[in-house]
Coordinates of C-alpha atoms and ligand atoms in Angstrom, one line a residue:
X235 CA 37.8 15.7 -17.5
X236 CA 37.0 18.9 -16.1
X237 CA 37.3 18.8 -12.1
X238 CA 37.6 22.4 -11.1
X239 CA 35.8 22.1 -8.3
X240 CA 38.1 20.8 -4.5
X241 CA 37.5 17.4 -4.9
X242 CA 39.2 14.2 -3.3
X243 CA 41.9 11.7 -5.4
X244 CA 39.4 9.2 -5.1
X245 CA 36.6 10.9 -6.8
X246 CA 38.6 12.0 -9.5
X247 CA 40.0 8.5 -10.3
X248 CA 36.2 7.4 -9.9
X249 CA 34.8 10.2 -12.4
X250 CA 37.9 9.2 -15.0
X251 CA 36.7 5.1 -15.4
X252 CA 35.6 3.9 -18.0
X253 CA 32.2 3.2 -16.6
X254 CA 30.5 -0.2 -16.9
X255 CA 27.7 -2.1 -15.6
X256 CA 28.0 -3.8 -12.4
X257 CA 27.1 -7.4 -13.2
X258 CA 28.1 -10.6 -11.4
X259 CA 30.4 -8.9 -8.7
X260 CA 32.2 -7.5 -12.1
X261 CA 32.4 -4.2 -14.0
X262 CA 31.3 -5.6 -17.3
X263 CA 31.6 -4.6 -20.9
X264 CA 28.1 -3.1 -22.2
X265 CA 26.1 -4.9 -24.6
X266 CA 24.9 -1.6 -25.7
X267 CA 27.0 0.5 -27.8
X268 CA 25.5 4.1 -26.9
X269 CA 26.7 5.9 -24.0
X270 CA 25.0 9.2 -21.8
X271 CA 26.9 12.0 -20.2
X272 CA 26.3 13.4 -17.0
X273 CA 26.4 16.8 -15.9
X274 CA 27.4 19.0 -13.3
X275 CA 24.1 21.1 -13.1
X276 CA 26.5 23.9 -11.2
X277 CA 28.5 24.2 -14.1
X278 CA 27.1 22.4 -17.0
X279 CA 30.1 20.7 -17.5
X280 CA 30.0 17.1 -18.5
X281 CA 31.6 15.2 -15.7
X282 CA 31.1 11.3 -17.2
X283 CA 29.7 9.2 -19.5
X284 CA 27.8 6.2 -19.0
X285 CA 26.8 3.1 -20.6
X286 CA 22.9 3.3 -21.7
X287 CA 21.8 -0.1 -20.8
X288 CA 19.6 -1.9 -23.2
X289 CA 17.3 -4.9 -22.7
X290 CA 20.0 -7.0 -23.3
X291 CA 21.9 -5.7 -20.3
X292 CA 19.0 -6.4 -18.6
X293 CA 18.6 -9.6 -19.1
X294 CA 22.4 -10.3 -18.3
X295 CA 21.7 -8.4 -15.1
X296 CA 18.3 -10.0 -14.4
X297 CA 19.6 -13.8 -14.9
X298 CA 22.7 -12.9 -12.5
X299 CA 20.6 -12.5 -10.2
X300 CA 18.2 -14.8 -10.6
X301 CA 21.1 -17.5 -10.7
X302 CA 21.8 -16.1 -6.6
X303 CA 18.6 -16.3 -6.1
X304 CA 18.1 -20.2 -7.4
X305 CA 21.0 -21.0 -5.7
X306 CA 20.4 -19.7 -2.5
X307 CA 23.9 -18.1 -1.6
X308 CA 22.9 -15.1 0.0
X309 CA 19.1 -16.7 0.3
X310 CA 19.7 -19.3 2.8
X311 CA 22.6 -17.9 4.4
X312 CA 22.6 -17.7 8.2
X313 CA 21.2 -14.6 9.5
X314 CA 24.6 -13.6 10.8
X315 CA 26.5 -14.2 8.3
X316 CA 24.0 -11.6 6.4
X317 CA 24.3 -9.1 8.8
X318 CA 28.0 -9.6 9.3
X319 CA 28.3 -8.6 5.4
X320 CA 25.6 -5.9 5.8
X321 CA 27.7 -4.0 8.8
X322 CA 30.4 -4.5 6.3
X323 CA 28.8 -2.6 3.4
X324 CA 28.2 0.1 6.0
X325 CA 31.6 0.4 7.1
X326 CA 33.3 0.9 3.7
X327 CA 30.6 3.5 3.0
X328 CA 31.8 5.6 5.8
X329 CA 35.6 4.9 4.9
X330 CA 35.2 6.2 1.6
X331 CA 32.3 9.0 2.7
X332 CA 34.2 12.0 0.9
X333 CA 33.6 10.3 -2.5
X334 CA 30.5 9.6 -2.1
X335 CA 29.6 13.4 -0.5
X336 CA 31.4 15.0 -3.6
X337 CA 30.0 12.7 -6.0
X338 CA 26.4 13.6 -4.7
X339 CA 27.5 17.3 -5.1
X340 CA 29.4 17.0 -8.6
X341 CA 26.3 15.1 -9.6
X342 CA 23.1 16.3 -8.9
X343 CA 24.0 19.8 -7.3
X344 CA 23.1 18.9 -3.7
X345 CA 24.9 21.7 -0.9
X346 CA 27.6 19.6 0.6
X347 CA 26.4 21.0 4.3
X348 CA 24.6 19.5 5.6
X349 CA 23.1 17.3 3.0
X350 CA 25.4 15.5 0.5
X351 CA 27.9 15.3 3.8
X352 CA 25.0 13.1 5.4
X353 CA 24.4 11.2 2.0
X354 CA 26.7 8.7 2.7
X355 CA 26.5 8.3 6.8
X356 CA 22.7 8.2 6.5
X357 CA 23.2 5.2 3.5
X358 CA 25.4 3.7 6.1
X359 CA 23.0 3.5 8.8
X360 CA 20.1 2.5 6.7
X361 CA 22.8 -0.4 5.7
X362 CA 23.2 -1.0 9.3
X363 CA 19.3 -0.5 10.1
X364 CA 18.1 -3.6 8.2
X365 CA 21.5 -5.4 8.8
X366 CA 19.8 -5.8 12.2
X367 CA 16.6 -7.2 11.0
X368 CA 18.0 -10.0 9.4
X369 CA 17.7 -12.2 12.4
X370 CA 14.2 -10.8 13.2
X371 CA 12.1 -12.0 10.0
X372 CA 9.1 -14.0 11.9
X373 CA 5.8 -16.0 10.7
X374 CA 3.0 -16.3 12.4
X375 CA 0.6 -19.3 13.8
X376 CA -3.1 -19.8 13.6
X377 CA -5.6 -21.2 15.3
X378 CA -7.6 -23.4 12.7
X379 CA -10.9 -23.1 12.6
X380 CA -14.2 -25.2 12.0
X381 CA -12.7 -28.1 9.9
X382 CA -15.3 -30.4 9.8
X383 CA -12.3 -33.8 9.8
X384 CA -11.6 -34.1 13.7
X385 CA -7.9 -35.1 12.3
X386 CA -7.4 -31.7 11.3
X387 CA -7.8 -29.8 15.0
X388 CA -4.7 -30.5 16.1
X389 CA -3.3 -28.7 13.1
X390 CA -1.3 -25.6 13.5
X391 CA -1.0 -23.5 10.5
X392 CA 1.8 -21.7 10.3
X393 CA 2.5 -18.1 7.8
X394 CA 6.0 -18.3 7.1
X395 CA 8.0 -15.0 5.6
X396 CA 10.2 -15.5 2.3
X397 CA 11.9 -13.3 -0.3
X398 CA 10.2 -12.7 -3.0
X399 CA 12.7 -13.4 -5.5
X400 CA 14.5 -10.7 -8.1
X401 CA 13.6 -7.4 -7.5
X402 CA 14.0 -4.6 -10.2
X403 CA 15.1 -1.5 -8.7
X404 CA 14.3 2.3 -10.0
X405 CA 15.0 5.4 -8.1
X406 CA 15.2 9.3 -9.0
X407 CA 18.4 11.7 -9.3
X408 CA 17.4 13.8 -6.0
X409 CA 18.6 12.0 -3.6
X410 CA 20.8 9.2 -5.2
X411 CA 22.8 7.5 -2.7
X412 CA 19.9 7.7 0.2
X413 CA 17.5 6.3 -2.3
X414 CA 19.5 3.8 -3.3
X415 CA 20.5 2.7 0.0
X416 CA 16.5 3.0 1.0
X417 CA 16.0 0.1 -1.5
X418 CA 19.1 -2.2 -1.1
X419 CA 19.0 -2.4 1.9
X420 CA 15.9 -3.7 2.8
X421 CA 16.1 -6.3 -0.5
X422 CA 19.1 -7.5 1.3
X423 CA 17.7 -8.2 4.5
X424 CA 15.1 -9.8 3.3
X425 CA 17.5 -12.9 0.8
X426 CA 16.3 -10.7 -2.2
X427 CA 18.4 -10.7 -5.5
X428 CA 18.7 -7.2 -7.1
X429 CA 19.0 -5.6 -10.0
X430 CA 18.9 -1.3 -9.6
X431 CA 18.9 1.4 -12.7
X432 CA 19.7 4.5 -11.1
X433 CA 18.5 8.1 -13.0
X434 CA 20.3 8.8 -15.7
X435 CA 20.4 12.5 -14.2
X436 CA 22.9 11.6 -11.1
X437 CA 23.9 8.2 -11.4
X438 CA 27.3 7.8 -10.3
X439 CA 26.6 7.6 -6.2
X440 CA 24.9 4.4 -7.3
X441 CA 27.4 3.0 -9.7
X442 CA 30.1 3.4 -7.1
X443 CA 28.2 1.5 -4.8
X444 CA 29.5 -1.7 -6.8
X445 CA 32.9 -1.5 -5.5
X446 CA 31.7 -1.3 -2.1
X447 CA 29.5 -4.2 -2.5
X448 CA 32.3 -6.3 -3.7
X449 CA 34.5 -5.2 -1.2
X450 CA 32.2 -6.2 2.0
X451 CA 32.2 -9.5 0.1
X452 CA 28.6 -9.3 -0.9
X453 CA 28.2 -12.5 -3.2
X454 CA 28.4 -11.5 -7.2
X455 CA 25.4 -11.1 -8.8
X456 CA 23.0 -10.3 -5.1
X457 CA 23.5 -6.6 -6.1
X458 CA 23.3 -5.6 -10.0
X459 CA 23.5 -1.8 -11.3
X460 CA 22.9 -1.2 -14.8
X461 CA 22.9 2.5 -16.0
X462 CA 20.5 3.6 -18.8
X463 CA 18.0 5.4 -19.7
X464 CA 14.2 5.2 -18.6
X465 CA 12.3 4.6 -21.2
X466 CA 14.6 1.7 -22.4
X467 CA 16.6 0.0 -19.7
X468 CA 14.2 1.2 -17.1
X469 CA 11.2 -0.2 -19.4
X470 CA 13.4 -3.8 -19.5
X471 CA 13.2 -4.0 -16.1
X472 CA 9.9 -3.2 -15.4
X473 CA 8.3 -5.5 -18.0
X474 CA 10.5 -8.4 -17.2
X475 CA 8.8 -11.4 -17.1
X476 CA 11.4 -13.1 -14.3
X477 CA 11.6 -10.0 -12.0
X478 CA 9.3 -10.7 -9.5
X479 CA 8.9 -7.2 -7.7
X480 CA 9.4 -3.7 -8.8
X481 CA 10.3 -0.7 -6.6
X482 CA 10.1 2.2 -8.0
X483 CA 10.5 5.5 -6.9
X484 CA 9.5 8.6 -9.1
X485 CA 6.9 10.6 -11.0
X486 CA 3.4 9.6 -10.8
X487 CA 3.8 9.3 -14.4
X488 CA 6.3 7.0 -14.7
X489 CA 4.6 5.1 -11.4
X490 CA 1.7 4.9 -13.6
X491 CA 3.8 3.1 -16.5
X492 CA 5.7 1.2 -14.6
X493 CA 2.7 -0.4 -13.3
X494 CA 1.5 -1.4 -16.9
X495 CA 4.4 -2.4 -17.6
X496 CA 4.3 -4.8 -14.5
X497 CA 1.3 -7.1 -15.6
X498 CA 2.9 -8.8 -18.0
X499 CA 3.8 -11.7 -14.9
X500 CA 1.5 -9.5 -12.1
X501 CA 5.0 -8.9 -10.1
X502 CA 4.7 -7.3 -7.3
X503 CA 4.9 -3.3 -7.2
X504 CA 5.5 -0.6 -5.1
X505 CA 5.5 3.2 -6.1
X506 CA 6.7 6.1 -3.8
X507 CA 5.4 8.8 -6.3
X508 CA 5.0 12.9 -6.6
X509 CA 3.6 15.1 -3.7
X510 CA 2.0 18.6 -3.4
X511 CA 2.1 18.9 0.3
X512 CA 0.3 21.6 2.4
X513 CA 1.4 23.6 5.1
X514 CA -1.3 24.8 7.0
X515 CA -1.1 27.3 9.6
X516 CA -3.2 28.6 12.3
X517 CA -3.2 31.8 14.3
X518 CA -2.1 29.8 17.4
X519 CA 1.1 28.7 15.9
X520 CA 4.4 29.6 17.0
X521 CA 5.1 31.8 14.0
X522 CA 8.9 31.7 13.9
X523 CA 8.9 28.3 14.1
X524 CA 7.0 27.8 11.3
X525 CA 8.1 30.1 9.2
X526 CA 11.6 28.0 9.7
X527 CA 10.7 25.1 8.6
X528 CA 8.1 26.3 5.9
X529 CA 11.7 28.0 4.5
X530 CA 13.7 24.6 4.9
X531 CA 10.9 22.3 3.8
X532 CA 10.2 24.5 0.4
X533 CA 13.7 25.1 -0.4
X534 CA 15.3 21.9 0.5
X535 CA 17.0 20.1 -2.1
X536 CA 16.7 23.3 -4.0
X537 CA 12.6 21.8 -4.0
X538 CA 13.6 18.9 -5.4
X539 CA 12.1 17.2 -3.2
X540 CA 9.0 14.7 -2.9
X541 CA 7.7 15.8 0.7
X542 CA 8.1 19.6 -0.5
X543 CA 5.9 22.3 1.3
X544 CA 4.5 23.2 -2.0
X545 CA 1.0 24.6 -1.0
X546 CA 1.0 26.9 2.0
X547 CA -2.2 27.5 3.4
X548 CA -2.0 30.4 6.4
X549 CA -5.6 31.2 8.2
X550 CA -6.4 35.1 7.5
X551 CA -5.4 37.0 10.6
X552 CA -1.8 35.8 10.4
X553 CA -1.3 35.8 6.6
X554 CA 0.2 39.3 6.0
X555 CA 3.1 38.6 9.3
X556 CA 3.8 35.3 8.0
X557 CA 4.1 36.2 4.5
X558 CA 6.6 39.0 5.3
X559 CA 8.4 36.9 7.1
X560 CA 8.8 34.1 4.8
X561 CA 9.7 36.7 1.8
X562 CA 12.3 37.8 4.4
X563 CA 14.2 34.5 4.7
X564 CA 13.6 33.6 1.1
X565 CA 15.3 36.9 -0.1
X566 CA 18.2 36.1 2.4
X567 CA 18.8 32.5 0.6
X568 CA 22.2 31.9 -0.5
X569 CA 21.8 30.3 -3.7
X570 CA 24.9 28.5 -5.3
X571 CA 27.5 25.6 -5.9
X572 CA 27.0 23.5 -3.1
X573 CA 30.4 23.5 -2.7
X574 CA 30.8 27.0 -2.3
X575 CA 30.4 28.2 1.6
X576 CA 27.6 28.8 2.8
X577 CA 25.1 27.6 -0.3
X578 CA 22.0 26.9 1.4
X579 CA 20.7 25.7 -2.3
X580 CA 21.8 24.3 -5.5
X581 CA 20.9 24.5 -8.8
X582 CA 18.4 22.6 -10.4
X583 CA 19.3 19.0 -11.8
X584 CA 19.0 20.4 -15.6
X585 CA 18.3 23.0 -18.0
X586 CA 15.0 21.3 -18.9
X587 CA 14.0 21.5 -15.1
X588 CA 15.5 25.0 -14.8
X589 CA 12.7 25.8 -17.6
X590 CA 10.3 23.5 -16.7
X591 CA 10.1 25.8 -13.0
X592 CA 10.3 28.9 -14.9
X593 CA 7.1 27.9 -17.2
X594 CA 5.3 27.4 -13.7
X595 CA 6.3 30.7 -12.3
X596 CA 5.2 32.5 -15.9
X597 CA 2.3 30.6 -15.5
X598 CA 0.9 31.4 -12.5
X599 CA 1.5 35.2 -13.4
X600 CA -0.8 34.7 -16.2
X601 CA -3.1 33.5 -14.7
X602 CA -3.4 36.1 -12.1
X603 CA -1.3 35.4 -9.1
X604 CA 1.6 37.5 -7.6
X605 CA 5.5 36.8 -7.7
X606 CA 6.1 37.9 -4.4
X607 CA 9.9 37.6 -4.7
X608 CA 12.0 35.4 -6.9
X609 CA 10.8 34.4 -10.3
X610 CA 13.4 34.1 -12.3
X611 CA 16.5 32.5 -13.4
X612 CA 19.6 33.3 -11.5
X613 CA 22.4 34.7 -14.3
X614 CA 25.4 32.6 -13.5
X615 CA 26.4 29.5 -15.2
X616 CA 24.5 26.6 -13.8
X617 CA 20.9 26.0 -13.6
X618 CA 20.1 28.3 -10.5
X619 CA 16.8 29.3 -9.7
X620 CA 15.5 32.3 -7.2
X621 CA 13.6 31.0 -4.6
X622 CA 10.1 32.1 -5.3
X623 CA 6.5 32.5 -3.8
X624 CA 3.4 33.0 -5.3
X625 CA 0.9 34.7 -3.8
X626 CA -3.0 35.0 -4.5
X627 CA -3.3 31.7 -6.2
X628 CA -6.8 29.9 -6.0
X629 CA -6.6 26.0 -6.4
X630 CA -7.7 25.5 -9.7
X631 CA -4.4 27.3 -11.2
X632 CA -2.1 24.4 -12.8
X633 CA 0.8 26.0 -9.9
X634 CA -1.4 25.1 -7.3
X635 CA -2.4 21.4 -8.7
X636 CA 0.6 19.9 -10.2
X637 CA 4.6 19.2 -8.9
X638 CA 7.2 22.5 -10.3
X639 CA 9.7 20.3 -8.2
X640 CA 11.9 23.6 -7.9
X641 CA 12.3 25.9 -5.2
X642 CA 8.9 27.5 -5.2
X643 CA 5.7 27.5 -3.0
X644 CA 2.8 29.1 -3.1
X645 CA 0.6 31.2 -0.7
X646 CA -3.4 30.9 0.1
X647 CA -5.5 31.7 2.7
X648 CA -8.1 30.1 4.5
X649 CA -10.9 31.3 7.0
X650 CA -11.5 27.8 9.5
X651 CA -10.5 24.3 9.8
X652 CA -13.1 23.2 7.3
X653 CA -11.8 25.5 4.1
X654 CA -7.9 24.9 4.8
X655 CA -8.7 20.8 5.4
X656 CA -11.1 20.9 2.2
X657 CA -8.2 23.0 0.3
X658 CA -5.1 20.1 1.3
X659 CA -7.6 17.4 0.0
X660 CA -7.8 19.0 -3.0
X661 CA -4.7 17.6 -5.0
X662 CA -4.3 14.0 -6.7
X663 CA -1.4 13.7 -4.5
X664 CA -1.2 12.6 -0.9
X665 CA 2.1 12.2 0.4
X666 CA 3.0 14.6 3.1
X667 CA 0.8 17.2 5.2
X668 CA 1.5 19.3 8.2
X669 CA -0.5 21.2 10.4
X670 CA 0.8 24.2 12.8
X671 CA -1.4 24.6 15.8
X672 CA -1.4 23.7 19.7
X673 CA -5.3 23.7 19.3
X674 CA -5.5 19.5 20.2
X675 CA -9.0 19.5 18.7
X676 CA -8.1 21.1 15.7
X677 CA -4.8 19.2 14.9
X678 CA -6.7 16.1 15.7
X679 CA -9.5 16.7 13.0
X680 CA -6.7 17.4 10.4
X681 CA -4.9 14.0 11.0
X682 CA -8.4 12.1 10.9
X683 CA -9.8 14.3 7.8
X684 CA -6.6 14.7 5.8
X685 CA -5.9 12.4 3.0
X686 CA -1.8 11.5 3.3
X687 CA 0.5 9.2 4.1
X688 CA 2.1 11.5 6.8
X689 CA 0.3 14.3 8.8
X690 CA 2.8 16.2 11.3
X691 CA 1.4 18.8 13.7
X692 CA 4.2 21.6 14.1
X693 CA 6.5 19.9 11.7
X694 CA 6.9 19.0 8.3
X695 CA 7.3 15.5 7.1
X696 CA 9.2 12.8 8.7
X697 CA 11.7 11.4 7.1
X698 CA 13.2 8.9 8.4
X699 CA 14.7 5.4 8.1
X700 CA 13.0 3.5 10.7
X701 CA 9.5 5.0 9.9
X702 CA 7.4 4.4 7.0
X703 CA 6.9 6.7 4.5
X704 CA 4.7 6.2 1.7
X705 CA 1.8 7.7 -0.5
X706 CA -2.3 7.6 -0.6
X707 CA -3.9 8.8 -3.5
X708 CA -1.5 9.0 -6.7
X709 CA 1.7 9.7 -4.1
X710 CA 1.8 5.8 -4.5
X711 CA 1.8 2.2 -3.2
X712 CA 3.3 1.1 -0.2
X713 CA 5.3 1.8 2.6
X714 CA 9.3 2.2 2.3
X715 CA 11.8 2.2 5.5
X716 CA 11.2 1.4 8.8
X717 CA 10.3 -2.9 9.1
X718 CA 7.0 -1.9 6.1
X719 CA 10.1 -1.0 4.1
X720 CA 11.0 -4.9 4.4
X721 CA 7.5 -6.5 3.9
X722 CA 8.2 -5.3 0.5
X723 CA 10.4 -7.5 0.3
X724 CA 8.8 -11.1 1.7
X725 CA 5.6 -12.6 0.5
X726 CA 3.7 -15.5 2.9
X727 CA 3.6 -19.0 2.4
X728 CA 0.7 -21.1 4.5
X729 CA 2.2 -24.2 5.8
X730 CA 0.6 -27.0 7.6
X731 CA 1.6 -30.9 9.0
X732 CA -1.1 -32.5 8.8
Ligands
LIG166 P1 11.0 10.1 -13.2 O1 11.1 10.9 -14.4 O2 9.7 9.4 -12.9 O3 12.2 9.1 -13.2 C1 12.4 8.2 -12.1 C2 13.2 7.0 -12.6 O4 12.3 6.3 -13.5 C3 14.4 7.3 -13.4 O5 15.4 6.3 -13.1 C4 13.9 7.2 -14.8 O6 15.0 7.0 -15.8 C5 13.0 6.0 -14.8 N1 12.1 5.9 -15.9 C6 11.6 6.9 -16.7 N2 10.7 6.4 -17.6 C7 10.6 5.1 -17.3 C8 9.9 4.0 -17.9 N3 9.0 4.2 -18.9 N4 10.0 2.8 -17.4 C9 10.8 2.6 -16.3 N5 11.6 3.6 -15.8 C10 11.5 4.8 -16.2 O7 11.2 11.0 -11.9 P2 12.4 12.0 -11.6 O8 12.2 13.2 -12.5 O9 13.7 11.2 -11.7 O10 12.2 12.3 -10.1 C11 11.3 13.3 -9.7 C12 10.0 12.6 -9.2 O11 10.2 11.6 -8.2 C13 9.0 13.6 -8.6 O12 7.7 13.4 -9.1 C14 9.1 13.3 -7.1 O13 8.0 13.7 -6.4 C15 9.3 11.8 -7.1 N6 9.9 11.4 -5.9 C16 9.1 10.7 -5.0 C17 9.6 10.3 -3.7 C18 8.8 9.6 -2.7 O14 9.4 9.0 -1.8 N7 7.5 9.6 -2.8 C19 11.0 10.6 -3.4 C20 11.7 11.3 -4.4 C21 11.2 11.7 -5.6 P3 15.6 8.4 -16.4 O15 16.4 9.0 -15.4 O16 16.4 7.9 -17.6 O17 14.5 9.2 -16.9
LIG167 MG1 24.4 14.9 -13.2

């Protein structure tokens, strides 16, 4: 295996496994015979192959833990005890946080500083998050209401909370371990059963998660990670007929067959999808400021990112400072391995993106609009990308409309409120928007008039553990993180004595 890169004893005994499923507390033989590789998009080296889960893995996965879920070992256990086990989980993360960091770099390409170094802490405290809101899952009473029998007014109905059973688990490769952790941990809290298929891009943050399960003495079989592709072990999950939930997060597409795939027993489903979010500034703003963020929030994650500030939107009289500006900072971008000191972005997850971003930027040239620096493909092994702005598009150009998911924005202009509001609205997605003014009458129209699931004024999406984030339009279903990150998790049941 090649390891070239400074990485810890641990990862390298992790990356040489065999790798299996994690299935019943166990690493277990693959039903499947076919295996994946997976890469190190910084060097296009193959760093391990993985099982390819078929339905039947599924199924083995799905039944372990449906078994916990029957029985009611993690279920019915005492709060406490729950978030005794939870805390656990958190702390062996953190003990073994340079794995899980170099993993996240080896793996999907991620800069080490600051993000895959916060990979693991932030997992921990979203581990630690819901671990404290296992004691704090409350009903509701009622007040009944117009019953015609006079022995039914003393009645008090009651809404209790349960799980809601198995729940099918399917995140991205961009950011594996938070992801993850964003899903799990919530489940947990809730007495859920899971069973997770991680992206077959960057898996391994996920996979490794098994052995810290089993060391904080989750029971076998709560947690399940099966690794596979989407279209077949993803596809198993989704259509399961005993799964009772799936959380997906991912491309609208997939969202879109997922959900098809779903109403086979009508389980429950919840979809964190693409976004195309706007930036829209006004002459008022604090310029530097937002020309800071509008550089971090387009090139974070090399772009790979969901909340991306995709479609700037600057008002005319501060267009030409704020344009040189950001052309400044993106030139100045230190693109590499994210081990290397000083990356501030990675490569792209994989040749196909790394030409999937370029076809974008060749498109938008032919169809008129201005590279304004970057554009091209960086020559170094790896799949590095310049970062890139387009000026002069108009919204009906296919850059302006649909996800690149690299590390490119592009530039328009608007004249007042109405035009830049009308312009932000004007996407299928509606995930993330932000506005830069002090003007309090303008900011407040933008939060009432745009369609998203997050408006900031003088920031850029919130990301955040204890606050919902979620979709309108085709950015999805559903609210993950914060205490809406654990509704998705419980369903009602109406109870009354009679
Ligand atoms: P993707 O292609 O939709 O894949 C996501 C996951 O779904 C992967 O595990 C994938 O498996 C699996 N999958 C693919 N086809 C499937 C099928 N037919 N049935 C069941 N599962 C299937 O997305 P991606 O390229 O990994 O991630 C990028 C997308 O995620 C972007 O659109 C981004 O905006 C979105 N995203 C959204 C959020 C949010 O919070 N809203 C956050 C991050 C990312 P394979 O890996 O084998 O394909
Ligand atoms: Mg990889």
């Amino acid at each position: 295996m090649v390891t070239s890169p400074p990485i810890s004893a641990d990862t390298n005994a992790f990356l040489e496994r065999e790798h299996r499923h994690f299935i019943n507390g166990e690493w277990i033989t693959p039903h499947s015979q076919v295996s994946f590789t997976t890469l190190d998009p910084a060097r296009e080296v193959e760093i391990a192959s993985l099982p390819a889960g078929n339905s039947e893995d599924i199924d083995e996965a799905v039944s372990a833990a449906r078994s916990v879920f029957a029985s009611g070992i993690w279920r019915t256990q005492a709060p406490s005890a729950k978030e005794s086990i939870m805390v656990r989980i958190a702390q062996v993360l953190e003990t073994r946080a340079d794995m899980f960091s170099e993993l996240e770099v080896l793996d999907n390409g991620m800069v080490m500083d600051p993000i895959a170094k916060w990979a693991p802490l932030t997992a921990a405290r979203i581990f630690r998050y819901y671990a404290g809101w296992c004691d704090k899952i409350s009903g509701r009473t009622l007040p009944i209401n117009g019953s015609p029998s006079r022995s039914m007014s003393d009645v008090v109905p009651t809404i209790i909370r349960q799980p809601i059973g198995v729940a099918g688990q399917i995140i991205p490769w961009n950011y594996p371990l938070a992801m993850a952790a964003m899903k799990i941990a919530p489940a947990l809290a809730a007495g859920c059963s899971v069973v997770m298929k991680p992206a077959e891009l960057a898996s391994l943050s996920t996979l490794a998660l098994g052995d810290v399960f089993a060391e904080a003495g989750l029971p076998p079989g709560t947690i399940n990670i099966v690794t596979g592709l989407g279209h077949e072990a993803g596809a198993a999950l989704s259509q399961h007929m005993d799964v009772d939930k799936i959380a997906f997060t991912g491309s609208t597409q997939v969202g879109k067959e997922i959900t098809r795939a779903a109403t086979g027993n009508l389980k429950r489903v919840s979809l964190e999808l693409g976004g195309k979010s706007p930036f829209i500034v006004f002459p008022d703003a604090d310029l530097d400021v937002a020309v800071e963020r509008a550089h971090f929030s387009s090139l974070h994650l090399s772009g790979q990112n969901c909340m991306c500030s995709s479609r700037i939107y600057l008002h005319q009289d501060i267009a030409d400072a704020f344009t040189e500006k950001l052309v400044a900072s993106f030139k100045n971008t230190q693109v590499g391995s994210g081990f290397e000191n000083g990356s501030r972005i990675g490569p792209l997850i994989s040749a196909k993106q790394l030409e999937r971003v370029n076809s974008y930027v060749r498109g938008a040239e032919q169809q008129g609009a201005q590279i304004l620096t970057g554009g091209n493909k960086i020559r170094r092994e790896g799949y590095f990308y310049e970062p890139t702005i387009i000026y002069g598009a108009n919204q009906n150009m296919t850059c302006v409309q649909e996800e690149i998911f690299g590390p490119v924005t592009t530039i328009q202009t608007f004249e007042d409120a109405d035009e830049a509001f009308s312009k932000a609205n004007d996407s299928v997605y509606g995930l993330v928007a932000s506005i830069w003014t002090n003007d309090l009458s303008i900011a407040n129209r933008g939060i009432q008039e745009i369609r998203s699931g997050t408006v900031t004024i003088n920031h850029h999406g919130l990301l955040d553990f204890t606050v919902p984030i979620g979709g309108l339009k085709q950015s999805g279903w559903g609210r993950e993180n914060g205490p809406d990150g654990l509704d998705l998790y419980l369903e009602d049941k109406t109870v009354a004595f009679v």
